[in-house]
PDB file of C-alpha atoms in Angstrom:
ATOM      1  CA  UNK A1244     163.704 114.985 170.938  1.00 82.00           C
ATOM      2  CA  UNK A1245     166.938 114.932 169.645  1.00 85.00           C
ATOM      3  CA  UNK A1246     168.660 114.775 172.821  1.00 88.00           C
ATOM      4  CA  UNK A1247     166.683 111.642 173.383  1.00 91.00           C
ATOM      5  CA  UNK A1248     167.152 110.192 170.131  1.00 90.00           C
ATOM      6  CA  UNK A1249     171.024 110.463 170.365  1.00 92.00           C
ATOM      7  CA  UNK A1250     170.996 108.932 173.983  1.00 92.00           C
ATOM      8  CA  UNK A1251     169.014 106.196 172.167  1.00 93.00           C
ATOM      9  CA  UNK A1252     171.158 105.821 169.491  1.00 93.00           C
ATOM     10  CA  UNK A1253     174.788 105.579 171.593  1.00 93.00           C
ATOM     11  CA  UNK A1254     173.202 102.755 173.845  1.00 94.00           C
ATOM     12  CA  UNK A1255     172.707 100.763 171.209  1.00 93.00           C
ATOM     13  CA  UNK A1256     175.819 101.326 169.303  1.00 94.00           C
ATOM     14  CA  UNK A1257     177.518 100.512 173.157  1.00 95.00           C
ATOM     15  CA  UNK A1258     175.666  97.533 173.017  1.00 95.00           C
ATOM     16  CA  UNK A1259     176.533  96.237 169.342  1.00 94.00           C
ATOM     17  CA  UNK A1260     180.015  96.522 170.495  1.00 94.00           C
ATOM     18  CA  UNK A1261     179.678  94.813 173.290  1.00 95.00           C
ATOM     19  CA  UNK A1262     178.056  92.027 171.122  1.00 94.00           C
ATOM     20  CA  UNK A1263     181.037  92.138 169.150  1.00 94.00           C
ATOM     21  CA  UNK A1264     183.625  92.054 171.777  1.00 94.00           C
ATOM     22  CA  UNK A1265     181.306  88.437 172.677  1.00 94.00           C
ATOM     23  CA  UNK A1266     181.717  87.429 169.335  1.00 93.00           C
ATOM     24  CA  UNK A1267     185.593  88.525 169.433  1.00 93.00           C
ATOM     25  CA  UNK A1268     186.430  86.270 172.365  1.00 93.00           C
ATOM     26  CA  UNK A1269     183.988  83.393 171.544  1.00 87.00           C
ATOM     27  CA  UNK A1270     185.780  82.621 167.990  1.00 77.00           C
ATOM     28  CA  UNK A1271     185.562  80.331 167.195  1.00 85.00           C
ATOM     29  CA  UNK A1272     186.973  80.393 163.743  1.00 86.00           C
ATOM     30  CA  UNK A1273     190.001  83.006 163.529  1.00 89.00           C
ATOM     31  CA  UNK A1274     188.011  84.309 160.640  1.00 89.00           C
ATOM     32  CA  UNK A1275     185.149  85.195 163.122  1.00 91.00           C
ATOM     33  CA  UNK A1276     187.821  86.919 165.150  1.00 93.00           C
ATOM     34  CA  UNK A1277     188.709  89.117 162.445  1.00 93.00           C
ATOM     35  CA  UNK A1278     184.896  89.938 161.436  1.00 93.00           C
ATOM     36  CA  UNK A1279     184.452  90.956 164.883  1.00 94.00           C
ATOM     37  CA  UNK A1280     187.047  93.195 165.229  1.00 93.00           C
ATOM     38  CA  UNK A1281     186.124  94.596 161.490  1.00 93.00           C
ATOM     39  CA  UNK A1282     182.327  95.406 162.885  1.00 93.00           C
ATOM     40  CA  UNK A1283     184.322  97.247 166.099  1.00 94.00           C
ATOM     41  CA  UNK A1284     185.801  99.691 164.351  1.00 94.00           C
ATOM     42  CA  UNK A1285     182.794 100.451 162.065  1.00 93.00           C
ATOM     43  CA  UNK A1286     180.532 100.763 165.145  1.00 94.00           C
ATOM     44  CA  UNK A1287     183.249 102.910 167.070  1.00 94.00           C
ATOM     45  CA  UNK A1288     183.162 105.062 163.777  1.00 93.00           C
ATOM     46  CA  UNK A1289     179.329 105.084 164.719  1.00 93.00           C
ATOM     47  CA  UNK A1290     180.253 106.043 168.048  1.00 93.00           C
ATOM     48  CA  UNK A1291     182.712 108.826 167.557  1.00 93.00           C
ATOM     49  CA  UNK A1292     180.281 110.232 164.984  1.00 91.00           C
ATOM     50  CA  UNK A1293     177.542 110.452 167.704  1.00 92.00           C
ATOM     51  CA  UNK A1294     179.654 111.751 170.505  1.00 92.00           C
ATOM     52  CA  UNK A1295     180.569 114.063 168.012  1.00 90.00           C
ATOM     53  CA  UNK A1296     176.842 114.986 168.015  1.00 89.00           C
ATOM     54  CA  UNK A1297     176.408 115.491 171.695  1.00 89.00           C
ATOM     55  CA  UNK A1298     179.088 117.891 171.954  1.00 87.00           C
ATOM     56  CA  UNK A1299     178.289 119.816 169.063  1.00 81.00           C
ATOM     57  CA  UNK A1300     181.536 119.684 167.739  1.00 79.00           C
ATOM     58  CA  UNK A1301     182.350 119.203 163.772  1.00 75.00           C
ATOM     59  CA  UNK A1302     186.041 118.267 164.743  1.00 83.00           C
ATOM     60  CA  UNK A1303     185.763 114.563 165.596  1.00 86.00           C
ATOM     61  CA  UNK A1304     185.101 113.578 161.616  1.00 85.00           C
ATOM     62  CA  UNK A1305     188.823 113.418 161.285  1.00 87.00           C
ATOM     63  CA  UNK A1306     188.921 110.664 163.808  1.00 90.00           C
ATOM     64  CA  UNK A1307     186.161 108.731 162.072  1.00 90.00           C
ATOM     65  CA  UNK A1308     187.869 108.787 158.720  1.00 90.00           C
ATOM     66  CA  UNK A1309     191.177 108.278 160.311  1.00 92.00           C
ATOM     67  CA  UNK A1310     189.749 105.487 162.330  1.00 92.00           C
ATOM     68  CA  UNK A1311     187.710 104.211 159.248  1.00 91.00           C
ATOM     69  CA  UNK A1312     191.165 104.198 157.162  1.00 93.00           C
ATOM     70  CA  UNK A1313     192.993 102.103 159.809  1.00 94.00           C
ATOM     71  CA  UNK A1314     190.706  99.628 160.302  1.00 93.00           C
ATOM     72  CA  UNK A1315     190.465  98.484 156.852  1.00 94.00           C
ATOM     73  CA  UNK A1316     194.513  98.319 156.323  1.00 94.00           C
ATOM     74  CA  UNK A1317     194.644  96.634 160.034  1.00 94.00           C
ATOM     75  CA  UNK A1318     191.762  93.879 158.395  1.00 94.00           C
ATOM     76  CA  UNK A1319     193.804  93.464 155.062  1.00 93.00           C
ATOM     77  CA  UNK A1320     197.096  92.843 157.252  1.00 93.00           C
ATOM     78  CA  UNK A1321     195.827  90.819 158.890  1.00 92.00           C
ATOM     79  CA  UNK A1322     193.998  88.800 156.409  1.00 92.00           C
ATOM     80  CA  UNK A1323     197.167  88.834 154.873  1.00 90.00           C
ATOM     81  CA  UNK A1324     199.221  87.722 157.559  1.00 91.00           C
ATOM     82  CA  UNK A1325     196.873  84.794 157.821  1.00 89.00           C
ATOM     83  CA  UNK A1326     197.138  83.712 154.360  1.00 87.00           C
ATOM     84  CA  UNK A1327     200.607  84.063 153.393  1.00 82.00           C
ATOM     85  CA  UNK A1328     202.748  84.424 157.166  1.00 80.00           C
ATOM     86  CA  UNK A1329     203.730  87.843 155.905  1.00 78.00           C
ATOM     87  CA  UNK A1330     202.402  91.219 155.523  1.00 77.00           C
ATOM     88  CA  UNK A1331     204.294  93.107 152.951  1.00 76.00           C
ATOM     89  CA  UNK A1332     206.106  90.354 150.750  1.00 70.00           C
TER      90      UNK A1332
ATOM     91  CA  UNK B1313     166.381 124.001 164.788  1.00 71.00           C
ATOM     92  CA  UNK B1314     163.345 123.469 163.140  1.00 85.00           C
ATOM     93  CA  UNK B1315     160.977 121.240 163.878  1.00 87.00           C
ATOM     94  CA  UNK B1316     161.203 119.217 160.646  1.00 88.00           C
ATOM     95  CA  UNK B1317     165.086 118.953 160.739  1.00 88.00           C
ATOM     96  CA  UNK B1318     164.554 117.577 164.464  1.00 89.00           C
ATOM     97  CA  UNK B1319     162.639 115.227 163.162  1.00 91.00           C
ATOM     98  CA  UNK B1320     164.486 113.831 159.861  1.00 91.00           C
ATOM     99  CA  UNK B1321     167.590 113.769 162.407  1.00 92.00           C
ATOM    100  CA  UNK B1322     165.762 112.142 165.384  1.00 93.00           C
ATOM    101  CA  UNK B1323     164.413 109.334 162.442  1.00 93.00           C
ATOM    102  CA  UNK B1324     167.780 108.735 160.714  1.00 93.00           C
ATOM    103  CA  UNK B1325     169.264 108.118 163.980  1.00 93.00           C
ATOM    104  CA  UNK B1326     166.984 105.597 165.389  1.00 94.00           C
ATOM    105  CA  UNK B1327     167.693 104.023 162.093  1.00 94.00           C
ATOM    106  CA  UNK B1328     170.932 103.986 161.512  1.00 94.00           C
ATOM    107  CA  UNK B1329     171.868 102.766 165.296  1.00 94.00           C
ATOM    108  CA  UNK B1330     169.102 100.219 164.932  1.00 94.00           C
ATOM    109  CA  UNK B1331     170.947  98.862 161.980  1.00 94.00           C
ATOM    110  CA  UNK B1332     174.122  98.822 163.677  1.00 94.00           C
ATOM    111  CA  UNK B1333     172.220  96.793 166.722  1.00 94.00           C
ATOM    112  CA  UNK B1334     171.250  94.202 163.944  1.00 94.00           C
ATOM    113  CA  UNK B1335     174.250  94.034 162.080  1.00 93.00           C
ATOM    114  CA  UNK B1336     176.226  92.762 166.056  1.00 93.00           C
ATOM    115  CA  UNK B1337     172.908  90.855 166.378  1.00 94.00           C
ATOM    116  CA  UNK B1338     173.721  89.027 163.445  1.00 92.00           C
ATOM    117  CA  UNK B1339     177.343  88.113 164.279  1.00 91.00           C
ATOM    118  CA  UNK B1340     175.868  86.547 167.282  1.00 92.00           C
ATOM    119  CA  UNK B1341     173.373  84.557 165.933  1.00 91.00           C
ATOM    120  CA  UNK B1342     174.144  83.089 162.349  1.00 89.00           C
ATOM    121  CA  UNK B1343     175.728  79.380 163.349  1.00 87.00           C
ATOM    122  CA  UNK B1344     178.427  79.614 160.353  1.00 86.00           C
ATOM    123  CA  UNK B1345     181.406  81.753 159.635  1.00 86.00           C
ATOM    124  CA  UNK B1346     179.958  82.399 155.800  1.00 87.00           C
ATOM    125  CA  UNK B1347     177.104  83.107 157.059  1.00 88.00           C
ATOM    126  CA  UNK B1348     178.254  86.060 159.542  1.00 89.00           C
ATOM    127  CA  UNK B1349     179.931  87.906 157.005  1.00 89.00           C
ATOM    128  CA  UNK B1350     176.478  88.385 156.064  1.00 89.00           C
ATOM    129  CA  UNK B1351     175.583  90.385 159.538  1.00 88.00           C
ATOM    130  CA  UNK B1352     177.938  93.308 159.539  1.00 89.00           C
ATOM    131  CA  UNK B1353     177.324  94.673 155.936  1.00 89.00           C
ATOM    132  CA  UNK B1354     174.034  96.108 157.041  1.00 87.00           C
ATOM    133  CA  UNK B1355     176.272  98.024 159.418  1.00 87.00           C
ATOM    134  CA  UNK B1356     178.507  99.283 157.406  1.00 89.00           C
ATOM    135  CA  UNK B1357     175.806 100.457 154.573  1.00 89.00           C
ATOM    136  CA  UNK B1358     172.650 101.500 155.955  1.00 91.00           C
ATOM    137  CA  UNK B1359     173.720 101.568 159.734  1.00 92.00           C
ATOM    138  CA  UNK B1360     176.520 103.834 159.575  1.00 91.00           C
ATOM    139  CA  UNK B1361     175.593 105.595 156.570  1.00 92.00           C
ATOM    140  CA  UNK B1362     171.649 106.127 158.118  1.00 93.00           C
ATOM    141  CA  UNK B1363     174.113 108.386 161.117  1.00 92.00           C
ATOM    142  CA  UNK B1364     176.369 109.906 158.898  1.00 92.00           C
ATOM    143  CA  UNK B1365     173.683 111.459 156.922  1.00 92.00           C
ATOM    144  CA  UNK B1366     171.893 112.536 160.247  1.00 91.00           C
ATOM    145  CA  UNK B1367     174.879 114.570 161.162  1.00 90.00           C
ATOM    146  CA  UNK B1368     174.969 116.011 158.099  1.00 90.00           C
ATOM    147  CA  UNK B1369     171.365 117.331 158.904  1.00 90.00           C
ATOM    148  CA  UNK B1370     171.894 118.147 162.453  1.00 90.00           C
ATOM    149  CA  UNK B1371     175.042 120.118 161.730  1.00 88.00           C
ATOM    150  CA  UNK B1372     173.224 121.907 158.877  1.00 88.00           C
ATOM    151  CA  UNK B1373     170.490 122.756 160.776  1.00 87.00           C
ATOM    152  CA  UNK B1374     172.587 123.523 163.925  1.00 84.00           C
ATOM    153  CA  UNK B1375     175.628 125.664 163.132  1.00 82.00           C
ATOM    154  CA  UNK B1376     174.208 126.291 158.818  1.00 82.00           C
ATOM    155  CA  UNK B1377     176.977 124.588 156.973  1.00 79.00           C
ATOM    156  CA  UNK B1378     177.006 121.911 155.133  1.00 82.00           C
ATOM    157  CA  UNK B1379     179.898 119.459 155.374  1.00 78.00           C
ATOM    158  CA  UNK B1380     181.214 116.830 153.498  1.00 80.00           C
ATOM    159  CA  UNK B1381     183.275 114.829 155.022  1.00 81.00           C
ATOM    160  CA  UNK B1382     181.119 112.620 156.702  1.00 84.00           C
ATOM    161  CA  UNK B1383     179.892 111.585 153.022  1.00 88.00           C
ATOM    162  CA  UNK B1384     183.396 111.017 152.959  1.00 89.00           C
ATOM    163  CA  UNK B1385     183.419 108.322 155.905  1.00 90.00           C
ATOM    164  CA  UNK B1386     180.365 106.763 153.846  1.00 90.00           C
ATOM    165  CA  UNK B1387     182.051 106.490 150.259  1.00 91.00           C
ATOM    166  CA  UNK B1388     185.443 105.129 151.768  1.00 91.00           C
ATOM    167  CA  UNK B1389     183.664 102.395 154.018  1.00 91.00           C
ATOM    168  CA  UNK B1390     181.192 101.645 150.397  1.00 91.00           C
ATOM    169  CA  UNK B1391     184.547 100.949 148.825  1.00 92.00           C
ATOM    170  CA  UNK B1392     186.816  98.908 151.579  1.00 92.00           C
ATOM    171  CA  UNK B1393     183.695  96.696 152.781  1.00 91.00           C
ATOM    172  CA  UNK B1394     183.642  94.313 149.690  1.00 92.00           C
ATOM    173  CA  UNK B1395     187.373  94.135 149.840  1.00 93.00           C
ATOM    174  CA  UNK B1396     187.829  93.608 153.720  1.00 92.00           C
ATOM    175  CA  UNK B1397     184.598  90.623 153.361  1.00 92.00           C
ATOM    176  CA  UNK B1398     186.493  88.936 150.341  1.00 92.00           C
ATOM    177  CA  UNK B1399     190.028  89.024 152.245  1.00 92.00           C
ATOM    178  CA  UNK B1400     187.827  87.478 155.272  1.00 92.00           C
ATOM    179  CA  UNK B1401     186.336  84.934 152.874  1.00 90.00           C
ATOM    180  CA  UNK B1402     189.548  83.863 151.499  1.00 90.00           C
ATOM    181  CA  UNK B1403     190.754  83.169 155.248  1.00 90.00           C
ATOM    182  CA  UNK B1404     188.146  80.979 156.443  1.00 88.00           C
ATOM    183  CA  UNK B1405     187.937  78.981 152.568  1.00 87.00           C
ATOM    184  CA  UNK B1406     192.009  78.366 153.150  1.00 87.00           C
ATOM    185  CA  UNK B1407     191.730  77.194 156.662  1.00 86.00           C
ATOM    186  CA  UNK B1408     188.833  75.099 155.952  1.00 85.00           C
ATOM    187  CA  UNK B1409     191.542  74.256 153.123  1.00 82.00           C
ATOM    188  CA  UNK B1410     193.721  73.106 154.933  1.00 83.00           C
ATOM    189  CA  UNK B1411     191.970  70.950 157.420  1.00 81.00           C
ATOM    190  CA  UNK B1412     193.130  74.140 160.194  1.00 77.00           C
ATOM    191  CA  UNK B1413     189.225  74.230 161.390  1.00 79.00           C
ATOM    192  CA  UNK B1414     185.944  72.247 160.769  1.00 79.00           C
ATOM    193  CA  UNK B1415     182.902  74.015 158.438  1.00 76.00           C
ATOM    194  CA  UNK B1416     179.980  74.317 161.296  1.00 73.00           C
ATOM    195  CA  UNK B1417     177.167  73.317 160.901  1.00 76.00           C
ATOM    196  CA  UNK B1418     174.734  76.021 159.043  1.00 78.00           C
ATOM    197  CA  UNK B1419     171.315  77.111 157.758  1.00 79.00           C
ATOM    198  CA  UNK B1420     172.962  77.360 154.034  1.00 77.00           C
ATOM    199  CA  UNK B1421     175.475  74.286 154.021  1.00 76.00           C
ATOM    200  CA  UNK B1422     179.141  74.788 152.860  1.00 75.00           C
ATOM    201  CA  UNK B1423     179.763  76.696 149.819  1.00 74.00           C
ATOM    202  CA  UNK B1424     179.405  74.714 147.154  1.00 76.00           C
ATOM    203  CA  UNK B1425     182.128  74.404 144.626  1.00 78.00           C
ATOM    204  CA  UNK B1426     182.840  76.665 141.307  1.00 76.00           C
ATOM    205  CA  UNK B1427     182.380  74.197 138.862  1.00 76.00           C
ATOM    206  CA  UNK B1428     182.578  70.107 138.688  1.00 76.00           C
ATOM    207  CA  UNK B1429     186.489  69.643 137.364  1.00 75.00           C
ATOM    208  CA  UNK B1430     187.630  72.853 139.243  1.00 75.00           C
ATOM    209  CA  UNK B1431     188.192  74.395 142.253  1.00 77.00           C
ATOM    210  CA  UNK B1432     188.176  78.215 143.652  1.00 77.00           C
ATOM    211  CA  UNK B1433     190.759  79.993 142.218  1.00 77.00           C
ATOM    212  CA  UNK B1434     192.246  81.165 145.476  1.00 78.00           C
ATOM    213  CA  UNK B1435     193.329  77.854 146.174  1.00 80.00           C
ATOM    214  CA  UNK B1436     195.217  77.206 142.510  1.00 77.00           C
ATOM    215  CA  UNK B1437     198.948  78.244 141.447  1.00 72.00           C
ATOM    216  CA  UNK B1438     199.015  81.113 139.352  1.00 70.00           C
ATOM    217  CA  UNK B1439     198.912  80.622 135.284  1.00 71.00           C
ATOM    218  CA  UNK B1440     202.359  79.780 133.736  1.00 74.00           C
ATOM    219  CA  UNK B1441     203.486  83.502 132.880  1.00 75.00           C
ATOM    220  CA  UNK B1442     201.509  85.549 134.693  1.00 71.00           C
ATOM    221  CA  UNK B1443     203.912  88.412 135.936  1.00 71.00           C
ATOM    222  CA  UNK B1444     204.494  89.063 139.297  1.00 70.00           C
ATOM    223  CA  UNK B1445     203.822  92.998 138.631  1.00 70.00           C
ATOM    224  CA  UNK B1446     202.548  94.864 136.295  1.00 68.00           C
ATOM    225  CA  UNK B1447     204.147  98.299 137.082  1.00 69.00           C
ATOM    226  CA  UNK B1448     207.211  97.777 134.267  1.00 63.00           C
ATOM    227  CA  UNK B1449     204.972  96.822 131.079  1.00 58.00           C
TER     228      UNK B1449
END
């Protein structure tokens, strides 16, 4: 059942992405752009966690909060760089 | 495993990935920028946190330890989402600003403004005195 269930589960985390990367390339607003590329990493968090799952390994959690810490400062900077034309004033 | 832990796991993952589907679904479909930061919260909360919690069960139940550090995961994205929406807010309220980009057309209508003689905050030069940093006082 649970074998089933994660199958389940990474097909339609695969598939929000790839409704993201639609979003990502439609725009049209640059603030869309960002948004989607937010959502990306929070659903390849998802991701990691369940492949993390299938193998039965513990290990991959550092790459989820790794990959959960970068995203947010890559959203800021970017948000940032947006609003001001520099990062780090 | 038991057959109860197979189950809460096997239910918290449909969930959780079924709110993830919803919260893309929603980035797709809302017409207006405002409106689609409205999609990927249920992501981050319920969606994500829906799977970290299953893998705190199945990893419990599987190797019987409990771990943390996916709670972890869940407590740091609770904290960053409001921040990361509000920076994305502020983006699209400047370049609408600015004339950079047209509001679309939406269900909601733009957003409306703070009060009659004022505008949002964002957009106004900083109060007379206000220090650039406080780390010296």
């Amino acid at each position: 059942m649970i074998t089933i269930a994660l199958h389940v589960a990474a097909s339609c985390v695969a598939l929000a992405l790839l409704l993201n990367g639609w979003r990502l390339l439609r725009g049209p607003a640059l603030g869309d752009r960002i948004m989607a590329l937010d959502t990306m990493v929070i659903n390849a968090i998802a991701l990691i966690v369940l492949i993390g799952m299938i193998g039965g390994n513990d290990t991959y959690f550092e790459a989820a909060l790794l990959l959960a810490m970068v995203g947010f400062i890559s959203t800021i900077a970017y948000c940032k760089f947006v609003l001001r034309g520099d990062i780090v004033e | 495993m038991t057959v109860v832990a197979d189950a809460i796991v096997a239910a918290l993952l449909l969930l959780g990935s079924g709110f993830v589907l919803i919260g893309s679904w929603g980035l797709v479909r809302l017409p207006s920028t405002m409106e689609r930061l409205h999609g990927p919260t249920k992501a981050t909360t319920l969606g994500l946190g829906a799977l970290l919690v299953a893998s705190v069960v199945y990893f419990q139940a599987k190797l019987g330890i409990w771990t943390a550090h996916e709670l972890l995961i869940s407590l740091f994205l609770f904290i960053t989402a409001p921040i990361s929406a509000n920076m994305i807010a502020k983006v699209h309220l400047h370049r609408v600003h600015v004339g950079a980009i047209q509001e679309p057309e939406s269900i909601a209508g733009p957003p409306p403004r703070p009060s009659e003689d004022s505008d949002w905050a964002t957009f106004e030069a900083p109060a007379q005195h206000t220090p650039t940093s406080t780390a010296n006082t």
